[in-house]
Short mmCIF file of C-alpha atoms and ligand atoms in Angstrom, two decimals:
data_model
loop_
_atom_site.label_atom_id
_atom_site.label_comp_id
_atom_site.label_asym_id
_atom_site.label_seq_id
_atom_site.Cartn_x
_atom_site.Cartn_y
_atom_site.Cartn_z
CA MET A 595 92.61 134.43 156.46
CA ALA A 596 89.47 135.76 154.93
CA VAL A 597 90.38 139.26 155.86
CA LYS A 598 93.95 140.20 154.60
CA THR A 599 96.17 142.56 156.45
CA LEU A 600 98.03 145.51 154.78
CA GLN A 601 101.11 143.49 154.40
CA GLU A 602 99.24 140.44 153.01
CA TYR A 603 97.72 142.63 150.33
CA TYR A 604 100.96 144.14 149.29
CA GLU A 605 102.55 140.78 149.08
CA SER A 606 99.54 139.49 146.90
CA LEU A 607 100.37 142.31 144.34
CA LYS A 608 103.68 141.03 144.03
CA GLU A 609 102.37 137.91 142.35
CA LEU A 610 100.65 139.92 139.77
CA HIS A 611 102.46 140.98 136.49
CA PRO A 612 99.75 143.06 134.65
CA THR A 613 100.67 144.37 131.15
CA THR A 614 101.05 148.16 131.90
CA TYR A 615 101.94 151.32 129.81
CA ILE A 616 102.54 154.48 131.75
CA LEU A 617 103.26 157.70 130.02
CA GLY A 618 104.66 156.02 127.07
CA GLU A 619 106.78 153.21 128.91
CA LYS A 620 105.99 149.60 129.39
CA VAL A 621 106.32 149.37 133.26
CA GLU A 622 107.49 145.85 134.90
CA SER A 623 106.45 146.76 138.40
CA PRO A 624 103.48 149.15 137.99
CA HIS A 625 102.44 148.85 141.87
CA GLU A 626 105.50 150.65 142.75
CA HIS A 627 105.47 153.23 139.92
CA PRO A 628 105.44 156.78 141.62
CA LEU A 629 102.10 157.62 139.76
CA ILE A 630 100.48 154.18 140.95
CA LYS A 631 101.92 153.73 144.59
CA HIS A 632 99.57 156.51 146.12
CA MET A 633 96.78 154.70 144.80
CA VAL A 634 97.71 151.36 145.95
CA ALA A 635 98.34 152.74 149.33
CA GLY A 636 94.66 153.90 149.41
CA VAL A 637 93.55 150.45 148.94
CA ALA A 638 96.03 149.14 151.45
CA LYS A 639 94.78 151.52 153.80
CA THR A 640 91.23 149.61 153.69
CA TYR A 641 92.91 146.53 154.46
CA ASP A 642 94.70 148.34 157.28
CA LEU A 643 91.51 149.74 158.79
CA ALA A 644 89.76 146.22 158.65
CA HIS A 645 92.03 145.32 161.50
CA ASP A 646 91.51 148.52 163.45
CA SER A 647 89.22 148.30 166.40
CA GLU A 648 86.85 151.02 165.05
CA GLY A 649 87.49 150.25 161.42
CA LYS A 650 86.47 146.50 161.72
CA LYS A 651 82.99 147.58 162.75
CA TYR A 652 82.62 149.19 159.39
CA LEU A 653 84.77 147.07 157.21
CA VAL A 654 84.14 143.46 158.26
CA ALA A 655 81.06 141.39 157.86
CA ASP A 656 79.82 137.64 158.10
CA SER A 657 79.61 135.87 154.95
CA GLU A 658 76.80 133.51 154.47
CA LEU A 659 78.56 132.05 151.51
CA ILE A 660 81.70 130.79 153.19
CA GLY A 661 80.69 130.87 157.02
CA GLU A 662 83.48 133.42 157.84
CA GLU A 663 84.06 136.99 158.42
CA VAL A 664 84.96 138.65 155.13
CA SER A 665 85.68 142.22 153.97
CA ARG A 666 82.38 143.91 153.35
CA PHE A 667 83.72 144.80 149.98
CA VAL A 668 83.01 141.40 148.69
CA LYS A 669 79.92 140.60 150.32
CA PHE A 670 76.47 140.32 148.76
CA TYR A 671 73.90 142.71 149.76
CA ARG A 672 71.54 140.27 151.85
CA SER A 673 69.54 142.97 153.65
CA ARG A 674 68.72 146.75 154.16
CA ASP A 675 71.20 146.69 156.96
CA ASP A 676 73.92 145.48 154.41
CA LEU A 677 73.29 148.50 152.20
CA ILE A 678 73.27 150.97 155.16
CA ALA A 679 76.45 149.44 156.33
CA LYS A 680 78.09 149.91 153.01
CA VAL A 681 77.25 153.59 152.94
CA ARG A 682 78.53 154.03 156.27
CA MET A 683 81.56 152.19 155.54
CA LEU A 684 82.55 154.37 152.56
CA LYS A 685 81.78 157.50 154.41
CA PHE A 686 84.10 156.17 157.18
CA LEU A 687 86.83 155.31 154.63
CA THR A 688 86.83 158.50 152.46
CA GLN A 689 86.86 160.73 155.68
CA ARG A 690 90.22 159.08 156.17
CA ILE A 691 91.54 158.69 152.63
CA GLY A 692 89.97 161.87 151.30
CA THR A 693 89.73 160.53 147.84
CA CYS A 694 88.27 157.39 146.03
CA VAL A 695 89.01 154.09 147.80
CA MET A 696 88.76 152.15 144.51
CA ARG A 697 87.10 149.06 145.96
CA CYS A 698 83.37 149.89 145.59
CA THR A 699 82.87 149.28 141.93
CA GLY A 700 83.69 145.45 142.12
CA MET A 701 81.35 145.22 145.26
CA ASP A 702 78.50 146.95 143.41
CA ALA A 703 79.18 144.74 140.17
CA ILE A 704 79.18 141.51 142.09
CA ASN A 705 75.58 142.25 143.32
CA SER A 706 74.10 143.70 140.13
CA VAL A 707 75.38 140.70 138.12
CA GLY A 708 74.11 138.43 140.82
CA VAL A 709 70.45 139.88 140.44
CA GLU A 710 70.54 139.40 136.75
CA ALA A 711 72.37 136.03 136.56
CA TYR A 712 69.76 134.54 138.93
CA ASN A 713 66.98 135.91 136.63
CA CYS A 714 68.76 134.66 133.47
CA ASP A 715 69.16 131.16 134.95
CA LYS A 716 65.58 131.14 135.84
CA LYS A 717 64.39 132.00 132.31
CA TYR A 718 66.84 129.84 130.22
CA GLY A 719 68.14 127.13 132.73
CA THR A 720 71.73 128.41 132.53
CA THR A 721 74.17 128.20 135.24
CA TYR A 722 75.57 131.76 135.71
CA TYR A 723 74.48 132.38 139.15
CA GLU A 724 76.29 129.28 140.53
CA ARG A 725 79.18 130.31 138.43
CA LEU A 726 79.18 133.66 140.13
CA LEU A 727 78.87 132.14 143.55
CA ASP A 728 81.97 130.24 142.96
CA PHE A 729 83.94 133.31 141.88
CA VAL A 730 82.58 135.31 144.77
CA LYS A 731 83.76 132.34 147.25
CA LEU A 732 87.22 132.67 145.59
CA VAL A 733 87.26 136.48 146.17
CA GLN A 734 85.83 136.12 149.69
CA GLU A 735 88.38 133.35 150.63
CA ASN A 736 91.42 135.17 149.26
CA ASP A 737 90.10 138.88 150.10
CA LEU A 738 90.66 140.04 146.65
CA VAL A 739 90.04 143.42 145.01
CA VAL A 740 87.82 143.47 142.14
CA PHE A 741 87.37 146.30 139.59
CA SER A 742 84.47 146.67 137.52
CA GLY A 743 84.79 147.19 133.91
CA VAL A 744 81.58 148.76 132.59
CA THR A 745 82.23 151.59 130.34
CA ASP A 746 83.06 150.82 126.77
CA VAL A 747 84.84 153.40 124.46
CA LYS A 748 81.54 153.41 122.48
CA GLY A 749 82.74 155.09 119.31
CA ASP A 750 79.89 157.03 117.58
CA ARG A 751 77.35 157.35 120.48
CA SER A 752 74.23 157.61 118.06
CA LEU A 753 75.09 154.01 116.84
CA ARG A 754 74.17 150.83 118.72
CA PRO A 755 77.10 148.34 119.28
CA SER A 756 76.38 146.08 116.29
CA GLU A 757 75.93 149.22 114.00
CA GLN A 758 79.39 150.68 114.66
CA LYS A 759 81.83 150.81 111.69
CA ASP A 760 84.56 149.22 113.89
CA PRO A 761 82.86 146.28 115.68
CA ASP A 762 85.41 146.64 118.49
CA MET A 763 83.88 149.84 119.86
CA TYR A 764 81.86 147.88 122.52
CA LEU A 765 83.55 144.76 124.10
CA HIS A 766 82.26 141.66 122.63
CA VAL A 767 82.80 137.93 122.02
CA VAL A 768 84.84 137.07 118.81
CA ASP A 769 85.12 133.44 119.44
CA ARG A 770 83.79 130.55 121.51
CA ASN A 771 84.61 126.97 121.93
CA ASP A 772 84.19 124.05 124.33
CA ASP A 773 86.38 125.89 126.73
CA GLY A 774 85.27 129.22 126.93
CA ILE A 775 85.19 132.55 124.94
CA VAL A 776 87.63 134.96 123.39
CA VAL A 777 86.67 138.81 123.86
CA ARG A 778 87.82 141.91 122.16
CA GLY A 779 87.18 145.58 123.09
CA ALA A 780 88.24 148.22 125.65
CA LYS A 781 86.77 149.56 128.76
CA VAL A 782 87.67 153.13 129.71
CA HIS A 783 87.93 154.98 133.04
CA GLN A 784 88.63 151.66 134.99
CA THR A 785 89.00 153.08 138.50
CA GLY A 786 91.79 150.93 140.41
CA SER A 787 92.36 148.51 137.69
CA LEU A 788 95.82 148.17 138.75
CA CYS A 789 95.06 148.00 142.38
CA ALA A 790 93.08 145.01 141.79
CA HIS A 791 93.27 141.20 141.51
CA TRP A 792 90.42 140.43 139.13
CA GLY A 793 88.13 142.45 136.85
CA LEU A 794 84.32 141.89 136.68
CA ILE A 795 83.25 143.02 133.18
CA VAL A 796 79.68 144.01 132.62
CA PRO A 797 77.93 145.41 129.53
CA THR A 798 77.74 149.19 129.32
CA ARG A 799 74.04 149.59 128.09
CA GLU A 800 70.93 147.61 127.17
CA MET A 801 71.51 145.41 124.05
CA ARG A 802 68.95 144.25 121.40
CA GLU A 803 69.09 140.87 119.32
CA PRO A 804 71.66 141.94 116.85
CA ASP A 805 73.99 143.13 119.56
CA LYS A 806 73.84 139.76 121.39
CA ASP A 807 77.73 139.00 121.09
CA TYR A 808 78.08 142.45 123.08
CA ALA A 809 75.85 140.99 125.90
CA THR A 810 78.60 139.32 127.81
CA CYS A 811 79.69 139.35 131.42
CA PHE A 812 82.75 137.68 132.69
CA ALA A 813 85.46 137.90 135.47
CA VAL A 814 89.11 137.77 134.43
CA PRO A 815 92.30 138.28 136.30
CA VAL A 816 94.08 141.72 135.59
CA ASP A 817 97.13 140.19 134.24
CA ALA A 818 95.49 137.71 132.07
CA GLU A 819 96.94 137.21 128.63
CA GLY A 820 95.81 140.10 126.16
CA VAL A 821 94.39 142.39 129.13
CA ILE A 822 96.45 145.77 128.74
CA HIS A 823 96.19 148.49 131.23
CA VAL A 824 97.06 152.05 129.81
CA TYR A 825 97.32 154.86 132.67
CA GLY A 826 95.21 157.86 131.92
CA ARG A 827 96.67 161.16 132.95
CA GLY A 828 95.15 163.43 135.55
CA THR A 829 95.62 167.03 136.88
CA LEU A 830 98.49 167.71 139.18
CA GLU A 831 100.19 164.26 138.70
CA ALA A 832 103.49 165.55 137.63
CA ARG A 833 104.04 166.51 141.08
CA ALA A 834 103.88 162.90 142.28
CA LEU A 835 106.95 162.14 139.82
CA GLY A 836 108.90 164.84 141.76
CA ASP A 837 107.60 163.74 145.21
CA CYS A 838 106.54 167.48 146.30
CA ASP A 839 103.58 169.93 146.25
CA LEU A 840 101.32 166.82 146.68
CA GLY A 841 98.38 168.03 148.51
CA ASN A 842 96.77 164.58 149.54
CA VAL A 843 100.29 163.17 150.47
CA ALA A 844 99.38 159.72 150.77
CA TYR A 845 96.53 158.73 148.66
CA GLY A 846 95.08 159.32 145.17
CA LYS A 847 92.71 158.12 142.54
CA PHE A 848 93.24 156.70 138.87
CA ALA A 849 91.28 155.09 136.14
CA PRO A 850 93.24 153.47 133.36
CA MET A 851 91.85 152.35 130.04
CA VAL A 852 91.91 148.54 129.83
CA ILE A 853 92.28 146.92 126.64
CA PHE A 854 91.00 143.43 126.01
CA ASN A 855 93.11 142.14 123.07
CA ASP A 856 91.48 138.91 122.36
CA VAL A 857 91.38 137.48 125.71
CA PHE A 858 90.19 134.05 126.60
CA VAL A 859 87.89 133.54 129.33
CA PRO A 860 86.89 129.95 130.50
CA TRP A 861 83.13 129.26 130.76
CA GLU A 862 83.25 128.83 134.64
CA ARG A 863 84.18 132.60 134.77
CA VAL A 864 81.30 133.66 132.19
CA PHE A 865 78.26 134.96 133.81
CA LEU A 866 76.31 136.14 130.59
CA CYS A 867 76.78 135.29 127.05
CA GLY A 868 74.26 136.51 124.53
CA GLU A 869 71.11 136.68 126.44
CA TYR A 870 70.79 140.32 125.51
CA GLU A 871 67.78 141.22 127.46
CA PHE A 872 69.59 140.98 130.78
CA ALA A 873 72.56 143.43 129.65
CA GLY A 874 70.41 146.28 130.29
CA PRO A 875 68.96 145.37 133.68
CA MET A 876 72.59 144.33 134.79
CA VAL A 877 74.01 147.83 133.92
CA ARG A 878 71.04 149.64 135.43
CA ASN A 879 71.28 147.70 138.66
CA PHE A 880 75.10 148.58 138.69
CA GLY A 881 74.18 152.23 138.06
CA ASN A 882 71.83 152.31 141.13
CA TYR A 883 73.92 150.52 143.43
CA HIS A 884 77.10 152.67 142.37
CA ARG A 885 75.21 156.00 142.82
CA HIS A 886 74.33 154.69 146.30
CA SER A 887 77.96 154.06 146.86
CA HIS A 888 78.73 157.73 145.95
CA GLY A 889 76.39 158.81 148.48
CA GLY A 890 78.65 157.36 151.03
CA CYS A 891 81.98 158.10 149.56
CA LYS A 892 81.46 161.71 148.28
CA CYS A 893 79.90 162.66 151.60
CA GLY A 894 83.11 161.42 153.28
CA VAL A 895 85.02 163.53 150.92
CA GLY A 896 82.52 166.32 151.44
CA ASP A 897 83.48 166.14 155.26
CA VAL A 898 87.04 166.66 154.12
CA LEU A 899 86.14 169.84 151.93
CA ILE A 900 84.07 171.37 154.99
CA GLY A 901 87.02 170.57 157.14
CA ALA A 902 89.61 172.11 154.73
CA ALA A 903 87.50 175.20 154.39
CA ALA A 904 87.03 175.59 158.20
CA ALA A 905 90.80 175.04 158.85
CA ALA A 906 91.67 177.53 156.04
CA ALA A 907 89.41 180.29 157.54
CA GLU A 908 91.32 179.44 161.20
CA TYR A 909 94.66 179.67 159.13
CA ASN A 910 93.74 182.90 157.88
CA GLY A 911 92.65 184.35 161.12
CA LEU A 912 88.97 184.26 160.61
CA SER A 913 87.84 181.71 162.93
CA ARG A 914 84.25 183.25 164.05
CA VAL A 915 83.16 185.20 160.87
CA SER A 916 79.42 185.01 160.18
CA HIS A 917 79.51 184.85 156.38
CA ILE A 918 82.02 182.03 156.47
CA ASN A 919 79.80 180.12 159.10
CA SER A 920 76.79 180.65 156.81
CA LYS A 921 78.91 179.17 153.82
CA LEU A 922 79.86 176.21 156.12
CA ALA A 923 76.34 175.49 156.84
CA GLU A 924 75.55 175.44 152.94
CA MET A 925 78.45 172.99 152.45
CA ILE A 926 77.03 170.72 155.41
CA LYS A 927 73.43 170.90 153.92
CA THR A 928 74.69 169.55 150.45
CA VAL A 929 76.78 166.74 151.96
CA GLU A 930 74.35 165.76 154.42
CA ALA A 931 71.63 165.66 151.47
CA ILE A 932 73.81 163.31 149.48
CA TYR A 933 74.53 160.96 152.54
CA GLY A 934 70.87 161.04 153.60
CA CYS A 935 69.41 160.21 150.21
CA SER A 936 71.81 157.15 150.18
CA ILE A 937 70.75 156.04 153.60
CA ALA A 938 67.18 156.59 152.72
CA ALA A 939 67.81 154.42 149.50
CA SER A 940 69.04 151.63 151.60
CA VAL A 941 66.16 151.95 154.09
CA GLU A 942 63.62 151.69 151.13
CA ALA A 943 65.51 148.71 149.62
CA VAL A 944 63.65 145.53 148.63
CA SER A 945 64.63 141.99 148.00
CA THR A 946 65.06 140.69 144.52
CA GLU A 947 64.30 136.99 143.80
CA SER A 948 67.95 136.15 144.24
CA GLY A 949 67.89 137.38 147.76
CA ILE A 950 70.09 140.21 147.00
CA TYR A 951 68.58 143.73 147.92
CA MET A 952 68.07 146.37 145.45
CA VAL A 953 68.13 149.95 146.55
CA ASP A 954 65.45 152.43 145.77
CA PRO A 955 66.52 153.87 142.43
CA VAL A 956 64.57 157.23 142.95
CA LEU A 957 66.71 157.94 146.18
CA SER A 958 70.11 156.56 145.08
CA ASN A 959 69.80 158.68 141.89
CA THR A 960 68.94 161.70 143.50
CA SER A 961 71.70 161.38 145.94
CA LYS A 962 74.01 161.25 142.70
CA LEU A 963 72.20 164.32 141.22
CA TYR A 964 72.90 166.36 144.12
CA GLU A 965 76.67 165.17 143.97
CA GLY A 966 76.85 166.13 140.29
CA LYS A 967 75.62 169.63 140.73
CA GLU A 968 75.69 170.74 144.35
CA LEU A 969 78.96 169.28 145.30
CA GLN A 970 80.42 171.40 142.90
CA GLU A 971 79.06 174.61 144.67
CA ALA A 972 80.47 173.26 147.88
CA ILE A 973 84.00 173.07 146.21
CA ARG A 974 83.26 176.68 145.10
CA LEU A 975 82.40 177.59 148.47
CA MET A 976 85.49 176.12 149.83
CA ILE A 977 87.71 178.27 147.55
CA GLU A 978 85.73 181.13 148.13
CA ILE A 979 86.51 180.73 152.02
CA ALA A 980 90.08 179.82 151.41
CA GLY A 981 91.06 182.62 149.18
CA GLY A 982 93.21 183.01 145.96
CA MET A 983 96.38 181.12 147.55
CA VAL A 984 94.64 178.03 146.42
CA ALA A 985 95.71 178.77 142.82
CA ASP A 986 99.21 179.53 142.84
CA LEU A 987 101.41 178.80 145.81
CA PRO A 988 105.15 178.87 145.15
CA SER A 989 106.48 175.30 145.04
CA ASP A 990 107.91 173.37 148.02
CA LYS A 991 111.07 173.47 146.16
CA ASP A 992 111.32 177.15 146.29
CA ILE A 993 109.95 177.39 149.88
CA GLU A 994 112.82 175.03 151.03
CA ASP A 995 115.46 176.90 148.84
CA PRO A 996 118.00 178.65 151.12
CA GLU A 997 118.04 181.81 148.89
CA ILE A 998 114.29 182.46 148.31
CA GLY A 999 112.82 180.34 151.10
CA PRO A 1000 113.10 182.58 154.12
CA LEU A 1001 111.41 185.52 152.15
CA LEU A 1002 108.54 183.12 150.94
CA ARG A 1003 108.07 181.96 154.48
CA LYS A 1004 107.85 185.63 155.65
CA TYR A 1005 105.08 186.44 153.22
CA LEU A 1006 103.28 183.21 153.31
CA LYS A 1007 102.50 183.60 157.01
CA GLY A 1008 98.89 183.66 158.05
CA ALA A 1009 97.53 183.55 161.69
CA GLU A 1010 100.21 183.94 164.30
CA HIS A 1011 99.62 180.36 165.79
CA VAL A 1012 99.96 178.55 162.48
CA SER A 1013 103.21 177.54 160.86
CA VAL A 1014 103.80 178.45 157.23
CA GLU A 1015 104.42 174.77 156.51
CA ASP A 1016 100.87 173.66 157.84
CA ARG A 1017 99.18 176.70 155.91
CA VAL A 1018 100.89 175.60 152.62
CA ARG A 1019 100.07 171.94 153.22
CA LEU A 1020 96.45 172.82 153.91
CA PHE A 1021 96.35 175.00 150.67
CA ARG A 1022 97.85 172.11 148.48
CA LEU A 1023 95.04 169.61 149.86
CA ILE A 1024 92.55 172.33 148.81
CA GLU A 1025 93.81 172.82 145.52
CA LYS A 1026 93.85 168.97 145.08
CA LEU A 1027 90.41 168.63 146.24
CA ALA A 1028 89.18 171.57 144.07
CA PHE A 1029 91.11 170.62 140.70
CA GLU A 1030 91.94 167.13 140.47
CA SER A 1031 90.23 166.09 137.35
CA ARG A 1032 89.64 162.53 138.18
CA ASP A 1033 87.82 163.45 141.47
CA ILE A 1034 85.82 166.48 139.90
CA VAL A 1035 84.81 164.62 136.72
CA SER A 1036 83.94 161.59 138.67
CA ASN A 1037 81.47 163.77 140.68
CA ILE A 1038 79.72 164.50 137.40
CA HIS A 1039 80.26 161.39 135.18
CA GLY A 1040 81.19 158.58 137.79
CA ALA A 1041 78.46 156.04 137.88
CA GLY A 1042 76.92 157.34 134.55
CA SER A 1043 76.20 160.76 133.26
CA PRO A 1044 73.64 162.86 135.14
CA GLU A 1045 71.17 162.55 132.23
CA THR A 1046 70.87 158.82 133.03
CA HIS A 1047 70.24 159.72 136.79
CA ARG A 1048 67.38 162.06 135.61
CA MET A 1049 65.98 159.32 133.32
CA THR A 1050 66.20 156.83 135.90
CA VAL A 1051 64.55 159.08 138.56
CA LEU A 1052 61.76 159.88 136.05
CA ARG A 1053 61.21 156.26 135.06
CA ASN A 1054 60.76 154.96 138.52
CA ALA A 1055 59.09 158.11 140.14
CA ASP A 1056 55.35 157.48 138.98
CA ILE A 1057 54.44 160.97 137.93
CA ASP A 1058 50.88 159.74 136.88
CA ALA A 1059 50.24 158.86 140.47
CA LYS A 1060 51.56 162.45 141.56
CA LYS A 1061 49.16 164.00 138.68
CA LYS A 1062 46.25 162.11 140.32
CA LEU A 1063 47.18 163.60 143.81
CA ALA A 1064 47.20 167.05 142.47
CA LYS A 1065 43.96 166.48 140.31
CA ASN A 1066 42.03 164.97 143.53
CA LEU A 1067 42.73 168.04 145.44
CA ALA A 1068 41.81 170.23 142.61
CA GLY A 1069 38.42 168.39 142.41
CA ILE A 1070 39.27 167.27 138.94
CA LYS A 1071 37.58 164.16 137.96
CA GLU A 1072 39.46 161.72 135.77
CA ARG A 1073 37.59 161.17 132.42
C1 LIG B 1855 87.14 159.44 137.32
C2 LIG B 1855 86.16 158.52 136.67
C3 LIG B 1855 86.05 157.23 136.95
C4 LIG B 1855 85.36 156.20 136.54
N1 LIG B 1855 85.38 154.99 136.93
C5 LIG B 1855 84.94 153.84 136.27
C6 LIG B 1855 84.97 152.51 136.50
O1 LIG B 1855 85.66 152.24 137.38
N2 LIG B 1855 84.44 151.72 135.75
C7 LIG B 1855 83.54 152.08 134.62
O2 LIG B 1855 83.13 151.01 134.08
N3 LIG B 1855 83.37 153.23 134.42
C8 LIG B 1855 84.00 154.36 135.10
N4 LIG B 1855 83.75 155.48 134.63
C9 LIG B 1855 83.17 155.90 133.42
C10 LIG B 1855 81.94 156.56 133.76
O3 LIG B 1855 80.87 155.65 134.11
C11 LIG B 1855 81.39 157.28 132.25
O4 LIG B 1855 82.37 158.32 132.21
C12 LIG B 1855 80.08 157.83 132.20
O5 LIG B 1855 79.16 156.58 132.08
C13 LIG B 1855 79.92 158.57 130.84
O6 LIG B 1855 80.36 157.91 129.83
P1 LIG B 1855 81.41 158.64 128.84
O7 LIG B 1855 82.43 159.27 129.64
O8 LIG B 1855 81.60 157.60 127.79
O9 LIG B 1855 80.55 159.75 128.09
P2 LIG B 1855 79.39 159.87 127.05
O10 LIG B 1855 78.65 158.62 127.15
O11 LIG B 1855 80.04 160.12 125.68
O12 LIG B 1855 78.46 160.83 127.56
C14 LIG B 1855 78.97 162.35 127.25
C15 LIG B 1855 77.60 163.04 127.15
O13 LIG B 1855 76.87 162.77 126.07
C16 LIG B 1855 75.54 162.24 126.27
N5 LIG B 1855 75.08 161.07 125.37
C17 LIG B 1855 75.92 159.96 125.28
N6 LIG B 1855 75.41 159.18 124.45
C18 LIG B 1855 74.25 159.87 124.15
C19 LIG B 1855 73.04 159.45 123.18
N7 LIG B 1855 72.98 158.36 122.34
N8 LIG B 1855 72.10 160.48 123.03
C20 LIG B 1855 72.24 161.49 123.64
N9 LIG B 1855 72.98 161.95 124.61
C21 LIG B 1855 73.96 161.01 124.74
C22 LIG B 1855 75.55 162.00 127.85
O14 LIG B 1855 74.35 162.14 128.45
C23 LIG B 1855 76.85 163.03 128.20
O15 LIG B 1855 75.99 164.12 128.62
C24 LIG B 1855 84.40 156.61 135.50
C25 LIG B 1855 84.44 157.90 135.00
C26 LIG B 1855 85.33 158.96 135.65
C27 LIG B 1855 85.29 160.20 135.09
#
């Protein structure tokens, strides 16, 4: 049963009891909460599609580790084809879900940790890579969801972890014994932590010798003692509580804060502990992989933006208008550039010593830079095409009201062939695509802030070689 069904995924969640706070309440069954169930439904859809004849081609892969078919979400990237397949899978899924699928952070973390656990073992004779393989076997055999905890709360950004006034601003080891370690700290914006079974925790930045207690990486069940999930609010969510005016009626994204209140982690789940020089590469690998994942998932959402804009034009009676077609072409250009750079980053990938393939960092970060800036322009164009109705549609409850409803239906009519209900649904979706804080902000800050992407591009782009090209052509001799 290496690839679970939708039903088996829902059953597996019943065995979990994560400590959860949502809007001031301690919640016993978070997976059924009205603010969480749409998010769980998105992840459940990934299980469902793995058993669909078309979806299987994208979502199921052979595992060299357990010799069975497994979900691509829990597989090591053993080739360029694996990396290309990941981007295509994410595009396929987000075209159908229209928002985050919340399983790719774990997939990217497994691989980024794998590369550095292997390197660390080589340098120090540790056994982190073997432990990671055991963990990944468990994840593959049970087709589990893993969230990845990278981002610490970080306190004063100008200070290093060991310089902070409160030592818990970055997650760190506070105790250790023969059985394992005890960790304290908090990871913020943890996409899908409550849809997951395990968390894979990765350092958030490079570390130096005084920071070595902060250089730790480990796996922990989402309901381990001391792990606390606190729901983070997003735009438009109050509507989910009333179950109306939803926009994307089935799926959503969320990213709680996860607090580690003296959590015990047995040694067999610890993949880095004190070897500080591997913290930076681990998080940089994660960033490169994860920006590459965004190239797949955000272009799938981009296709939904384009489709929504074109449908809005049709519903407004403007199917064949040249300025609208030209704007649609601009949107397509951006979305395909994001996708194309991620595919190219896979094609140019190279094998690391562990046998895990690493994407081309310049191309994967270029894809993410396009997403951070140009996707916003595509969203603006979607709104420009759709019109002001995106901002302030009357509520579903008013439209259904026997008194005011008939008048609203009369005045909300667009093109003759389109029902008012469908027009309202489409505008709600556009509103959600344009203004849902977690989607919009993750275009910019998800997988790291844009400055990090620029720095990675510069660090890897070999500007000196490019200067040499220009000087050669200009006939300038190097002194
Ligand atoms: C919706 C969403 C989902 C996310 N999902 C996940 C997830 O699943 N897992 C996860 O681990 N993380 C996740 N993230 C976190 C994301 O990676 C971070 O938001 C991102 O790395 C930026 O970190 P920050 O928010 O702490 O901002 P900051 O680091 O505070 O950055 C804010 C600004 O300050 C600048 N800055 C920061 N420090 C310095 C400095 N020392 N010198 C100069 N400039 C500086 C940055 O460049 C940026 O412009 C998610 C974020 C969002 C919005």
